[in-house]
Amino acid sequence: MKLGISAYGAYVPRYRIKVDEIAKVWGDDADDYKNGLMVTEKSVPDMDEDTATIAVEAARNAILRGADPKKIGAIYVGSESHPYAVKPTATIVAAAIGAPNRMTAADYEFACKAGTAAVQTCMGVVAAGIAETGMAIGADVSQGAPGDALEYTAAAGGAAFVISKENHIAVINHTCSFTTDTPDFWRREGADYPRHGGRFTGEPGYFKHVLSASKMMLEHQGTKPSDYAYAVFHQPNGKFPSRAAQTLGFTKEQIKPGLTCPKMGNTYSGASMVGLAATLDIAKPGDRIFVTSFGSGAGSDSFDITVTDRITEVQDKATKVWDYIRDAKYIDYATYAKHKGKINVDS
Amino acid sequence: MRDVAIIGAGCTRFGEMWERSFRDIVVEAGVQAIVDAQLSGDEIEAMYVGNMSGGMFVSQEHTGSLIADFTGMAQEKHIPATRVEAACASGGLALRHAIMSVASGYHDVVVAAGVEKMTDVETGVTVDALASAADREWEGFVGATFPALYAMIARLHMHRYGTTREQLASVAVKNHRHALHNARAQFRNEITIDTVTNASMVSDPFTLFDCSPITDGAAAVIVAPADKAREYTDSPVYVLGSGQATDTISLHSRKDICTLGASVAAGKRAYEMAHVTPRDIDLVEVHDCFTIAEILAIEDLGFFKKGTGGKATLNGETTYGGKIPVNTSGGLKACGHPVGATGIKQAVECVEQLRGVAGKRQVEGAEIAMTHNVGGTGGTAVCHIFSNARRK
Amino acid sequence: MSVPRFWREIPARYNLIGTKCETCGTHYFPPRRLCPKCRRQGKIVEHQFKGTGEVVTYSTVYTPGESWIGSKPYTLAIIKLDEGPMMTSQVICEPSEVKIGMRVKRVFRKIGQDGEKGMIHYGTKFVPDKK
């Protein structure tokens, strides 16, 4: 039995703020961040956008690419900025896309890899015959405290993938995960912004997990980096995925289509999902795609994917990731603060 | 059906009355009307009170009882008092019900009052209360405010008929000029077209001066059978016609966004009942809650062809010496708009004009006057036609 | 808006599910449960609207009601849906961008909320349709 992706869709809000604009406010050297993080600008949600609205827009793009909402039997939404602490985002998505009531749904949280965890859950649910198709979404309106390094990258966006046994645009050959208990980044209940371990987030966090999961995958599949047309690694900034790719032996060209972070920032649970969507946007039948996500706390999910002939039928049916990225509207820090609700208008 | 006459009229000053409560102002208007009609008060058999939103403005429902109580009509007399609500047309509708109760023979002497106390809440609450006159579910819910709804009518009127920013402004300029001579008016200052166009934006293309203000005020009239009117007063004003009509509550469901179908229908019914045409009307008090609303009104009531109301206003056709003086009181814009009271105040203005006691506001030789009171964006309209002479 | 009152209309608010009278063929959005044309002879069924249409008229709101202060200015519009009926909604664009006759398409957005701790009201707004 083959499991795979039968439709996908992404969404990126229009607004952008440049690293220079943020640096100006805090007296930072913009070039330090642009060179150090390899990020020049990030996406900002509109005032009326949140994880639920982004998830819905991504899901609707998947429907434009051929997903039948009536056949969806499961929806899982991964995010670290669900609009409600208690009350699922997934049911909002279900209602907004007209999914039937005869389905299961839940919200996921595993820092930045909640979206790929949702993909794995959908694979299980579909494989077990519990649902005919399942929809996995990773979306975030990422939080980063004003003045913190995270503020330069915390962005908004998301992607939705429909998992099924048939009608594939890409087959998932295998998935595997590497998980430990590593407190590199967290947000306590009730806290507005996450805290992180600074440089501790690098080696013991991101790299240990991404490299371990990726090596497990290559070993299990008996493949080498050159067997893949493209690769996507979780992108908290532009630098980490580039270094992970290089360490594993992937080229800059392989990661280029999915490396969206430099131009739109880190969409947390959406980051590797948006990267995969951007890669599917340009992939050709037969292309093999390597994906490894990372979620702080910590874990990585790896996927080995082969694109099918049907991909060309769906690519142009909804807005592509890089078209969203190019349709940018730049705003200043004051407008950004208004959009992000950082201005208290409650009297 | 008996003919009906107004035998007494009273109206408070309109404006921000910080020291006076809902009940204070309605008692004042009622007493004025009773004194004007030379009644003791014992003659009064029933009361209709127009009040849009006591519930939201002063958290007070059951205003019929409250007003009967504080006007001394409840404790001994126990008169029937009915609150009537049709948003900003509540006053006009209260008058219509008072007229019907006398015309039917049910009662002889009936008070029609209107009252709104709008300044006891913050502006945001007022905006929200007024928005409840539109469809809360499908207009208010998505952020529609009253200025925005009328601004959308204005936008389309400008687009379709070439109505200009200056023409809209000329409504406010004219009504401020009229209000100079009205001691009750909220604003008694002359303004220019620039005053309107340079004011702060409320809802594009409307500035603050395109909008009627937030006002406290009350008004009352007393109606009696026309045959008995002279038993009370030497200067009765006869009701020739009364018309009421509805249209969809939401603007988006209308057949034509630039025509208030309810105004057309209510006007037509009033004209038919009065056996008059727009040419016979000597002055009209129309519902200018926004500048565009007066332009719509003078078109929908047949004084000007659809699309020409703005031009006519700018050309002076709607003031003294023009085709028809409109809003000699200053209208809702300058006299003020305590929503539930407005419809009654319009009748009070007509009474004074038809009695020939309007002073510097007097329309010379006025014999027939008309009122036009609108609820919401035109979900309800109520028109009345009055004369100082009995029906021929 | 109270929880049940909002909840009741979720299919219409989120997904533009309106109604249609099978007797006369008229589409209704916002939904009507009685056809005003056919009244008792009408037969109302659900209808999924496509979510495309054009701007009939509009106004940018600078003085909103209390709960909207944080999102001012915003542009309100009457949209004529391609199936026929007109509805009131917001168009998300620069105030200078909106025009009468402009093509628009639906998007899913937050409409409002019952305070910081209350329910979030999602629904349909429109954006310029560049296609």
Short mmCIF file of N, CA and C in Angstrom, two decimals, chain A residues 146-290:
data_model
loop_
_atom_site.label_atom_id
_atom_site.label_comp_id
_atom_site.label_asym_id
_atom_site.label_seq_id
_atom_site.Cartn_x
_atom_site.Cartn_y
_atom_site.Cartn_z
N PRO A 146 9.40 41.43 21.36
CA PRO A 146 10.00 42.64 20.78
C PRO A 146 11.41 42.84 21.33
N GLY A 147 12.35 43.07 20.42
CA GLY A 147 13.73 43.29 20.83
C GLY A 147 14.55 42.02 20.90
N ASP A 148 13.90 40.85 20.92
CA ASP A 148 14.60 39.57 20.96
C ASP A 148 15.06 39.21 19.54
N ALA A 149 16.10 38.40 19.45
CA ALA A 149 16.60 37.98 18.14
C ALA A 149 15.50 37.30 17.33
N LEU A 150 14.60 36.61 18.02
CA LEU A 150 13.51 35.92 17.33
C LEU A 150 12.63 36.87 16.53
N GLU A 151 12.58 38.13 16.96
CA GLU A 151 11.70 39.07 16.29
C GLU A 151 12.08 39.27 14.82
N TYR A 152 13.36 39.05 14.51
CA TYR A 152 13.81 39.23 13.13
C TYR A 152 13.30 38.15 12.19
N THR A 153 12.89 37.02 12.76
CA THR A 153 12.50 35.90 11.89
C THR A 153 11.07 35.41 12.09
N ALA A 154 10.47 35.68 13.25
CA ALA A 154 9.15 35.11 13.56
C ALA A 154 8.11 35.62 12.57
N ALA A 155 7.63 34.74 11.71
CA ALA A 155 6.80 35.15 10.57
C ALA A 155 5.47 34.42 10.55
N ALA A 156 4.68 34.69 9.54
CA ALA A 156 3.35 34.09 9.45
C ALA A 156 3.16 33.39 8.12
N GLY A 157 2.56 32.19 8.19
CA GLY A 157 2.29 31.43 6.97
C GLY A 157 1.95 30.00 7.33
N GLY A 158 1.61 29.22 6.32
CA GLY A 158 1.29 27.83 6.60
C GLY A 158 1.05 27.05 5.32
N ALA A 159 0.95 25.74 5.48
CA ALA A 159 0.68 24.87 4.33
C ALA A 159 -0.16 23.69 4.77
N ALA A 160 -0.94 23.19 3.82
CA ALA A 160 -1.82 22.05 4.08
C ALA A 160 -1.50 20.93 3.09
N PHE A 161 -1.50 19.70 3.59
CA PHE A 161 -1.25 18.54 2.74
C PHE A 161 -2.36 17.52 2.96
N VAL A 162 -2.87 17.01 1.85
CA VAL A 162 -3.92 15.99 1.95
C VAL A 162 -3.27 14.64 1.71
N ILE A 163 -3.42 13.75 2.68
CA ILE A 163 -2.78 12.44 2.64
C ILE A 163 -3.83 11.38 2.28
N SER A 164 -3.48 10.51 1.31
CA SER A 164 -4.45 9.49 0.90
C SER A 164 -3.72 8.27 0.36
N LYS A 165 -4.52 7.25 0.03
CA LYS A 165 -3.93 6.03 -0.53
C LYS A 165 -3.84 6.11 -2.05
N GLU A 166 -4.55 7.06 -2.63
CA GLU A 166 -4.58 7.11 -4.10
C GLU A 166 -4.60 8.55 -4.60
N ASN A 167 -4.57 8.66 -5.94
CA ASN A 167 -4.66 9.98 -6.55
C ASN A 167 -3.47 10.87 -6.17
N HIS A 168 -2.32 10.25 -6.03
CA HIS A 168 -1.17 10.99 -5.51
C HIS A 168 -0.56 11.98 -6.49
N ILE A 169 -0.10 13.10 -5.95
CA ILE A 169 0.78 13.97 -6.72
C ILE A 169 2.22 13.71 -6.27
N ALA A 170 2.33 13.06 -5.12
CA ALA A 170 3.66 12.64 -4.63
C ALA A 170 3.46 11.47 -3.67
N VAL A 171 4.32 10.47 -3.82
CA VAL A 171 4.24 9.31 -2.93
C VAL A 171 5.23 9.50 -1.77
N ILE A 172 4.76 9.20 -0.56
CA ILE A 172 5.69 9.25 0.58
C ILE A 172 6.29 7.86 0.72
N ASN A 173 7.57 7.72 0.36
CA ASN A 173 8.22 6.41 0.37
C ASN A 173 8.45 5.91 1.79
N HIS A 174 8.79 6.87 2.67
CA HIS A 174 9.08 6.47 4.04
C HIS A 174 9.12 7.71 4.93
N THR A 175 8.80 7.50 6.19
CA THR A 175 9.00 8.58 7.17
C THR A 175 9.61 7.98 8.43
N CYS A 176 10.49 8.74 9.07
CA CYS A 176 11.06 8.31 10.34
C CYS A 176 11.36 9.54 11.19
N SER A 177 11.49 9.32 12.49
CA SER A 177 11.68 10.46 13.39
C SER A 177 12.77 10.20 14.40
N PHE A 178 13.33 11.28 14.91
CA PHE A 178 14.34 11.23 15.96
C PHE A 178 13.92 12.20 17.05
N THR A 179 13.73 11.68 18.27
CA THR A 179 13.14 12.51 19.33
C THR A 179 13.90 12.36 20.64
N THR A 180 14.16 13.48 21.32
CA THR A 180 14.79 13.48 22.65
C THR A 180 14.06 14.50 23.52
N ASP A 181 14.44 14.56 24.78
CA ASP A 181 13.90 15.64 25.62
C ASP A 181 14.98 16.69 25.77
N THR A 182 14.88 17.73 24.96
CA THR A 182 15.91 18.78 24.93
C THR A 182 15.24 20.15 25.01
N PRO A 183 15.35 20.83 26.15
CA PRO A 183 14.65 22.12 26.30
C PRO A 183 15.42 23.28 25.67
N ASP A 184 15.38 23.36 24.36
CA ASP A 184 16.13 24.43 23.68
C ASP A 184 15.27 25.67 23.44
N PHE A 185 13.96 25.52 23.55
CA PHE A 185 13.03 26.60 23.20
C PHE A 185 11.68 26.21 23.77
N TRP A 186 11.00 27.14 24.44
CA TRP A 186 9.72 26.79 25.05
C TRP A 186 8.88 28.05 25.26
N ARG A 187 7.63 27.84 25.51
CA ARG A 187 6.75 28.92 25.97
C ARG A 187 5.84 28.35 27.03
N ARG A 188 5.87 28.95 28.19
CA ARG A 188 5.02 28.49 29.30
C ARG A 188 3.58 28.91 29.06
N GLU A 189 2.65 28.16 29.61
CA GLU A 189 1.23 28.47 29.54
C GLU A 189 1.00 29.92 30.02
N GLY A 190 0.32 30.70 29.21
CA GLY A 190 0.00 32.07 29.61
C GLY A 190 1.05 33.10 29.23
N ALA A 191 2.24 32.63 28.83
CA ALA A 191 3.30 33.58 28.44
C ALA A 191 3.04 34.04 27.01
N ASP A 192 3.31 35.33 26.75
CA ASP A 192 3.05 35.88 25.42
C ASP A 192 4.10 35.44 24.40
N TYR A 193 5.33 35.33 24.87
CA TYR A 193 6.42 35.04 23.92
C TYR A 193 7.25 33.86 24.40
N PRO A 194 7.82 33.13 23.44
CA PRO A 194 8.68 31.99 23.83
C PRO A 194 10.02 32.43 24.39
N ARG A 195 10.63 31.57 25.14
CA ARG A 195 12.01 31.77 25.61
C ARG A 195 12.87 30.73 24.91
N HIS A 196 14.16 30.98 24.81
CA HIS A 196 15.02 30.01 24.15
C HIS A 196 16.40 29.99 24.78
N GLY A 197 17.13 28.95 24.46
CA GLY A 197 18.44 28.75 25.09
C GLY A 197 19.57 29.42 24.36
N GLY A 198 19.29 30.40 23.52
CA GLY A 198 20.35 31.10 22.80
C GLY A 198 21.12 30.14 21.91
N ARG A 199 22.45 30.11 22.10
CA ARG A 199 23.28 29.25 21.23
C ARG A 199 23.02 27.77 21.47
N PHE A 200 22.40 27.45 22.61
CA PHE A 200 22.06 26.05 22.92
C PHE A 200 21.07 25.48 21.89
N THR A 201 20.33 26.39 21.22
CA THR A 201 19.35 25.92 20.23
C THR A 201 20.04 25.32 19.01
N GLY A 202 21.32 25.61 18.83
CA GLY A 202 22.03 25.17 17.62
C GLY A 202 22.45 23.71 17.67
N GLU A 203 23.65 23.46 18.19
CA GLU A 203 24.21 22.10 18.13
C GLU A 203 23.35 21.02 18.82
N PRO A 204 23.07 21.19 20.14
CA PRO A 204 22.28 20.13 20.80
C PRO A 204 20.81 20.13 20.38
N GLY A 205 20.36 21.22 19.80
CA GLY A 205 18.96 21.32 19.39
C GLY A 205 18.82 20.98 17.92
N TYR A 206 18.83 21.99 17.09
CA TYR A 206 18.56 21.84 15.66
C TYR A 206 19.44 20.77 14.99
N PHE A 207 20.77 20.95 15.09
CA PHE A 207 21.65 20.10 14.27
C PHE A 207 21.63 18.63 14.70
N LYS A 208 21.65 18.40 15.99
CA LYS A 208 21.65 17.01 16.47
C LYS A 208 20.43 16.26 15.93
N HIS A 209 19.27 16.89 15.98
CA HIS A 209 18.04 16.20 15.60
C HIS A 209 17.87 16.12 14.09
N VAL A 210 18.13 17.23 13.41
CA VAL A 210 17.97 17.23 11.94
C VAL A 210 18.94 16.22 11.31
N LEU A 211 20.19 16.26 11.77
CA LEU A 211 21.18 15.36 11.17
C LEU A 211 20.89 13.90 11.51
N SER A 212 20.48 13.65 12.75
CA SER A 212 20.20 12.25 13.15
C SER A 212 19.04 11.68 12.35
N ALA A 213 17.94 12.44 12.26
CA ALA A 213 16.78 11.93 11.53
C ALA A 213 17.12 11.75 10.05
N SER A 214 17.85 12.70 9.49
CA SER A 214 18.19 12.64 8.07
C SER A 214 19.08 11.43 7.78
N LYS A 215 20.07 11.20 8.66
CA LYS A 215 20.97 10.05 8.45
C LYS A 215 20.20 8.74 8.58
N MET A 216 19.28 8.68 9.55
CA MET A 216 18.43 7.49 9.70
C MET A 216 17.69 7.20 8.41
N MET A 217 17.15 8.28 7.82
CA MET A 217 16.37 8.12 6.59
C MET A 217 17.25 7.60 5.45
N LEU A 218 18.41 8.25 5.25
CA LEU A 218 19.30 7.85 4.15
C LEU A 218 19.71 6.38 4.32
N GLU A 219 20.00 6.04 5.58
CA GLU A 219 20.41 4.67 5.87
C GLU A 219 19.29 3.69 5.58
N HIS A 220 18.09 4.02 6.09
CA HIS A 220 16.95 3.13 5.91
C HIS A 220 16.61 2.94 4.45
N GLN A 221 16.68 4.02 3.69
CA GLN A 221 16.29 3.96 2.28
C GLN A 221 17.45 3.52 1.38
N GLY A 222 18.64 3.50 1.96
CA GLY A 222 19.80 3.14 1.15
C GLY A 222 20.08 4.16 0.06
N THR A 223 19.81 5.41 0.38
CA THR A 223 20.00 6.47 -0.62
C THR A 223 21.12 7.39 -0.21
N LYS A 224 21.54 8.20 -1.17
CA LYS A 224 22.53 9.24 -0.89
C LYS A 224 21.97 10.58 -1.38
N PRO A 225 22.49 11.69 -0.88
CA PRO A 225 21.92 13.00 -1.23
C PRO A 225 21.74 13.20 -2.73
N SER A 226 22.63 12.68 -3.51
CA SER A 226 22.54 12.93 -4.96
C SER A 226 21.36 12.19 -5.60
N ASP A 227 20.73 11.28 -4.86
CA ASP A 227 19.55 10.60 -5.40
C ASP A 227 18.32 11.51 -5.41
N TYR A 228 18.42 12.63 -4.70
CA TYR A 228 17.26 13.51 -4.56
C TYR A 228 17.40 14.74 -5.45
N ALA A 229 16.28 15.15 -6.05
CA ALA A 229 16.28 16.37 -6.86
C ALA A 229 16.31 17.59 -5.94
N TYR A 230 15.56 17.46 -4.84
CA TYR A 230 15.45 18.60 -3.92
C TYR A 230 15.47 18.14 -2.47
N ALA A 231 15.80 19.08 -1.59
CA ALA A 231 15.76 18.80 -0.16
C ALA A 231 15.21 20.02 0.58
N VAL A 232 14.48 19.72 1.65
CA VAL A 232 13.93 20.79 2.49
C VAL A 232 14.29 20.47 3.93
N PHE A 233 14.90 21.43 4.61
CA PHE A 233 15.18 21.27 6.04
C PHE A 233 14.47 22.39 6.79
N HIS A 234 14.08 22.10 8.00
CA HIS A 234 13.42 23.16 8.79
C HIS A 234 14.27 24.41 8.74
N GLN A 235 13.58 25.56 8.60
CA GLN A 235 14.31 26.80 8.36
C GLN A 235 13.96 27.88 9.38
N PRO A 236 14.61 27.82 10.57
CA PRO A 236 14.39 28.88 11.56
C PRO A 236 15.06 30.18 11.10
N ASN A 237 16.00 30.04 10.18
CA ASN A 237 16.69 31.18 9.55
C ASN A 237 17.23 30.62 8.25
N GLY A 238 18.02 31.41 7.52
CA GLY A 238 18.55 30.89 6.26
C GLY A 238 19.79 30.05 6.46
N LYS A 239 20.47 30.27 7.59
CA LYS A 239 21.78 29.67 7.80
C LYS A 239 21.73 28.20 8.21
N PHE A 240 20.86 27.90 9.18
CA PHE A 240 20.81 26.53 9.72
C PHE A 240 20.54 25.47 8.63
N PRO A 241 19.48 25.66 7.81
CA PRO A 241 19.22 24.63 6.79
C PRO A 241 20.36 24.54 5.77
N SER A 242 21.01 25.66 5.48
CA SER A 242 22.12 25.63 4.52
C SER A 242 23.27 24.79 5.08
N ARG A 243 23.54 24.99 6.38
CA ARG A 243 24.64 24.25 7.00
C ARG A 243 24.30 22.77 7.16
N ALA A 244 23.03 22.49 7.50
CA ALA A 244 22.61 21.08 7.64
C ALA A 244 22.74 20.38 6.30
N ALA A 245 22.31 21.05 5.23
CA ALA A 245 22.38 20.47 3.89
C ALA A 245 23.83 20.17 3.53
N GLN A 246 24.68 21.14 3.79
CA GLN A 246 26.09 21.00 3.45
C GLN A 246 26.72 19.84 4.22
N THR A 247 26.42 19.76 5.52
CA THR A 247 26.97 18.68 6.35
C THR A 247 26.56 17.31 5.82
N LEU A 248 25.31 17.20 5.36
CA LEU A 248 24.80 15.91 4.88
C LEU A 248 25.23 15.61 3.45
N GLY A 249 25.70 16.64 2.74
CA GLY A 249 26.14 16.42 1.36
C GLY A 249 25.14 16.86 0.31
N PHE A 250 24.12 17.63 0.72
CA PHE A 250 23.19 18.19 -0.27
C PHE A 250 23.77 19.51 -0.78
N THR A 251 23.39 19.87 -2.01
CA THR A 251 23.93 21.10 -2.60
C THR A 251 22.99 22.27 -2.35
N LYS A 252 23.53 23.47 -2.59
CA LYS A 252 22.72 24.68 -2.46
C LYS A 252 21.55 24.66 -3.44
N GLU A 253 21.80 24.09 -4.62
CA GLU A 253 20.76 24.04 -5.66
C GLU A 253 19.59 23.17 -5.21
N GLN A 254 19.92 22.08 -4.51
CA GLN A 254 18.85 21.16 -4.07
C GLN A 254 17.90 21.82 -3.07
N ILE A 255 18.44 22.69 -2.23
CA ILE A 255 17.57 23.29 -1.19
C ILE A 255 16.97 24.63 -1.62
N LYS A 256 17.43 25.15 -2.76
CA LYS A 256 17.04 26.51 -3.16
C LYS A 256 15.52 26.74 -3.28
N PRO A 257 14.76 25.90 -3.98
CA PRO A 257 13.32 26.21 -4.14
C PRO A 257 12.57 26.26 -2.82
N GLY A 258 13.00 25.42 -1.87
CA GLY A 258 12.27 25.34 -0.60
C GLY A 258 12.81 26.26 0.46
N LEU A 259 13.88 26.97 0.16
CA LEU A 259 14.49 27.85 1.16
C LEU A 259 13.79 29.21 1.11
N THR A 260 12.65 29.28 1.77
CA THR A 260 11.82 30.48 1.71
C THR A 260 12.14 31.45 2.84
N CYS A 261 12.78 30.95 3.89
CA CYS A 261 12.99 31.75 5.10
C CYS A 261 13.70 33.08 4.85
N PRO A 262 14.72 33.14 3.99
CA PRO A 262 15.40 34.43 3.80
C PRO A 262 14.45 35.55 3.34
N LYS A 263 13.39 35.20 2.62
CA LYS A 263 12.48 36.21 2.09
C LYS A 263 11.14 36.29 2.83
N MET A 264 10.88 35.37 3.73
CA MET A 264 9.59 35.45 4.45
C MET A 264 9.69 35.09 5.92
N GLY A 265 10.86 34.74 6.37
CA GLY A 265 11.04 34.44 7.78
C GLY A 265 10.63 33.02 8.15
N ASN A 266 10.62 32.77 9.43
CA ASN A 266 10.35 31.43 9.97
C ASN A 266 8.89 31.33 10.37
N THR A 267 8.16 30.47 9.69
CA THR A 267 6.74 30.32 10.02
C THR A 267 6.52 29.15 10.98
N TYR A 268 7.52 28.88 11.80
CA TYR A 268 7.43 27.86 12.86
C TYR A 268 6.83 26.55 12.35
N SER A 269 5.61 26.20 12.78
CA SER A 269 5.03 24.91 12.35
C SER A 269 4.82 24.86 10.85
N GLY A 270 4.80 26.04 10.22
CA GLY A 270 4.60 26.07 8.78
C GLY A 270 5.89 26.00 7.99
N ALA A 271 7.05 26.16 8.66
CA ALA A 271 8.30 26.42 7.95
C ALA A 271 8.72 25.32 6.97
N SER A 272 8.84 24.06 7.46
CA SER A 272 9.28 23.02 6.53
C SER A 272 8.14 22.65 5.57
N MET A 273 6.89 22.84 6.03
CA MET A 273 5.71 22.55 5.19
C MET A 273 5.64 23.52 4.01
N VAL A 274 5.88 24.81 4.29
CA VAL A 274 5.87 25.81 3.21
C VAL A 274 7.04 25.53 2.27
N GLY A 275 8.18 25.11 2.83
CA GLY A 275 9.33 24.77 2.01
C GLY A 275 9.01 23.62 1.07
N LEU A 276 8.33 22.60 1.59
CA LEU A 276 7.94 21.46 0.74
C LEU A 276 6.94 21.90 -0.33
N ALA A 277 5.97 22.74 0.06
CA ALA A 277 4.98 23.23 -0.91
C ALA A 277 5.67 24.00 -2.03
N ALA A 278 6.64 24.85 -1.65
CA ALA A 278 7.36 25.64 -2.65
C ALA A 278 8.14 24.73 -3.59
N THR A 279 8.64 23.62 -3.06
CA THR A 279 9.38 22.67 -3.88
C THR A 279 8.44 21.91 -4.82
N LEU A 280 7.28 21.51 -4.29
CA LEU A 280 6.29 20.83 -5.14
C LEU A 280 5.80 21.76 -6.26
N ASP A 281 5.78 23.07 -5.97
CA ASP A 281 5.33 24.04 -6.97
C ASP A 281 6.14 23.95 -8.26
N ILE A 282 7.43 23.55 -8.14
CA ILE A 282 8.29 23.55 -9.34
C ILE A 282 8.79 22.15 -9.70
N ALA A 283 8.40 21.15 -8.90
CA ALA A 283 8.93 19.79 -9.12
C ALA A 283 8.36 19.19 -10.40
N LYS A 284 9.12 18.24 -10.95
CA LYS A 284 8.67 17.53 -12.15
C LYS A 284 8.39 16.08 -11.79
N PRO A 285 7.56 15.42 -12.59
CA PRO A 285 7.27 14.01 -12.33
C PRO A 285 8.57 13.21 -12.17
N GLY A 286 8.61 12.36 -11.17
CA GLY A 286 9.79 11.52 -10.95
C GLY A 286 10.81 12.13 -10.00
N ASP A 287 10.70 13.43 -9.73
CA ASP A 287 11.64 14.07 -8.80
C ASP A 287 11.49 13.46 -7.41
N ARG A 288 12.64 13.25 -6.77
CA ARG A 288 12.62 12.74 -5.40
C ARG A 288 12.97 13.89 -4.45
N ILE A 289 12.17 14.05 -3.38
CA ILE A 289 12.36 15.17 -2.45
C ILE A 289 12.63 14.64 -1.05
N PHE A 290 13.66 15.21 -0.43
CA PHE A 290 14.06 14.82 0.92
C PHE A 290 13.63 15.95 1.87
#
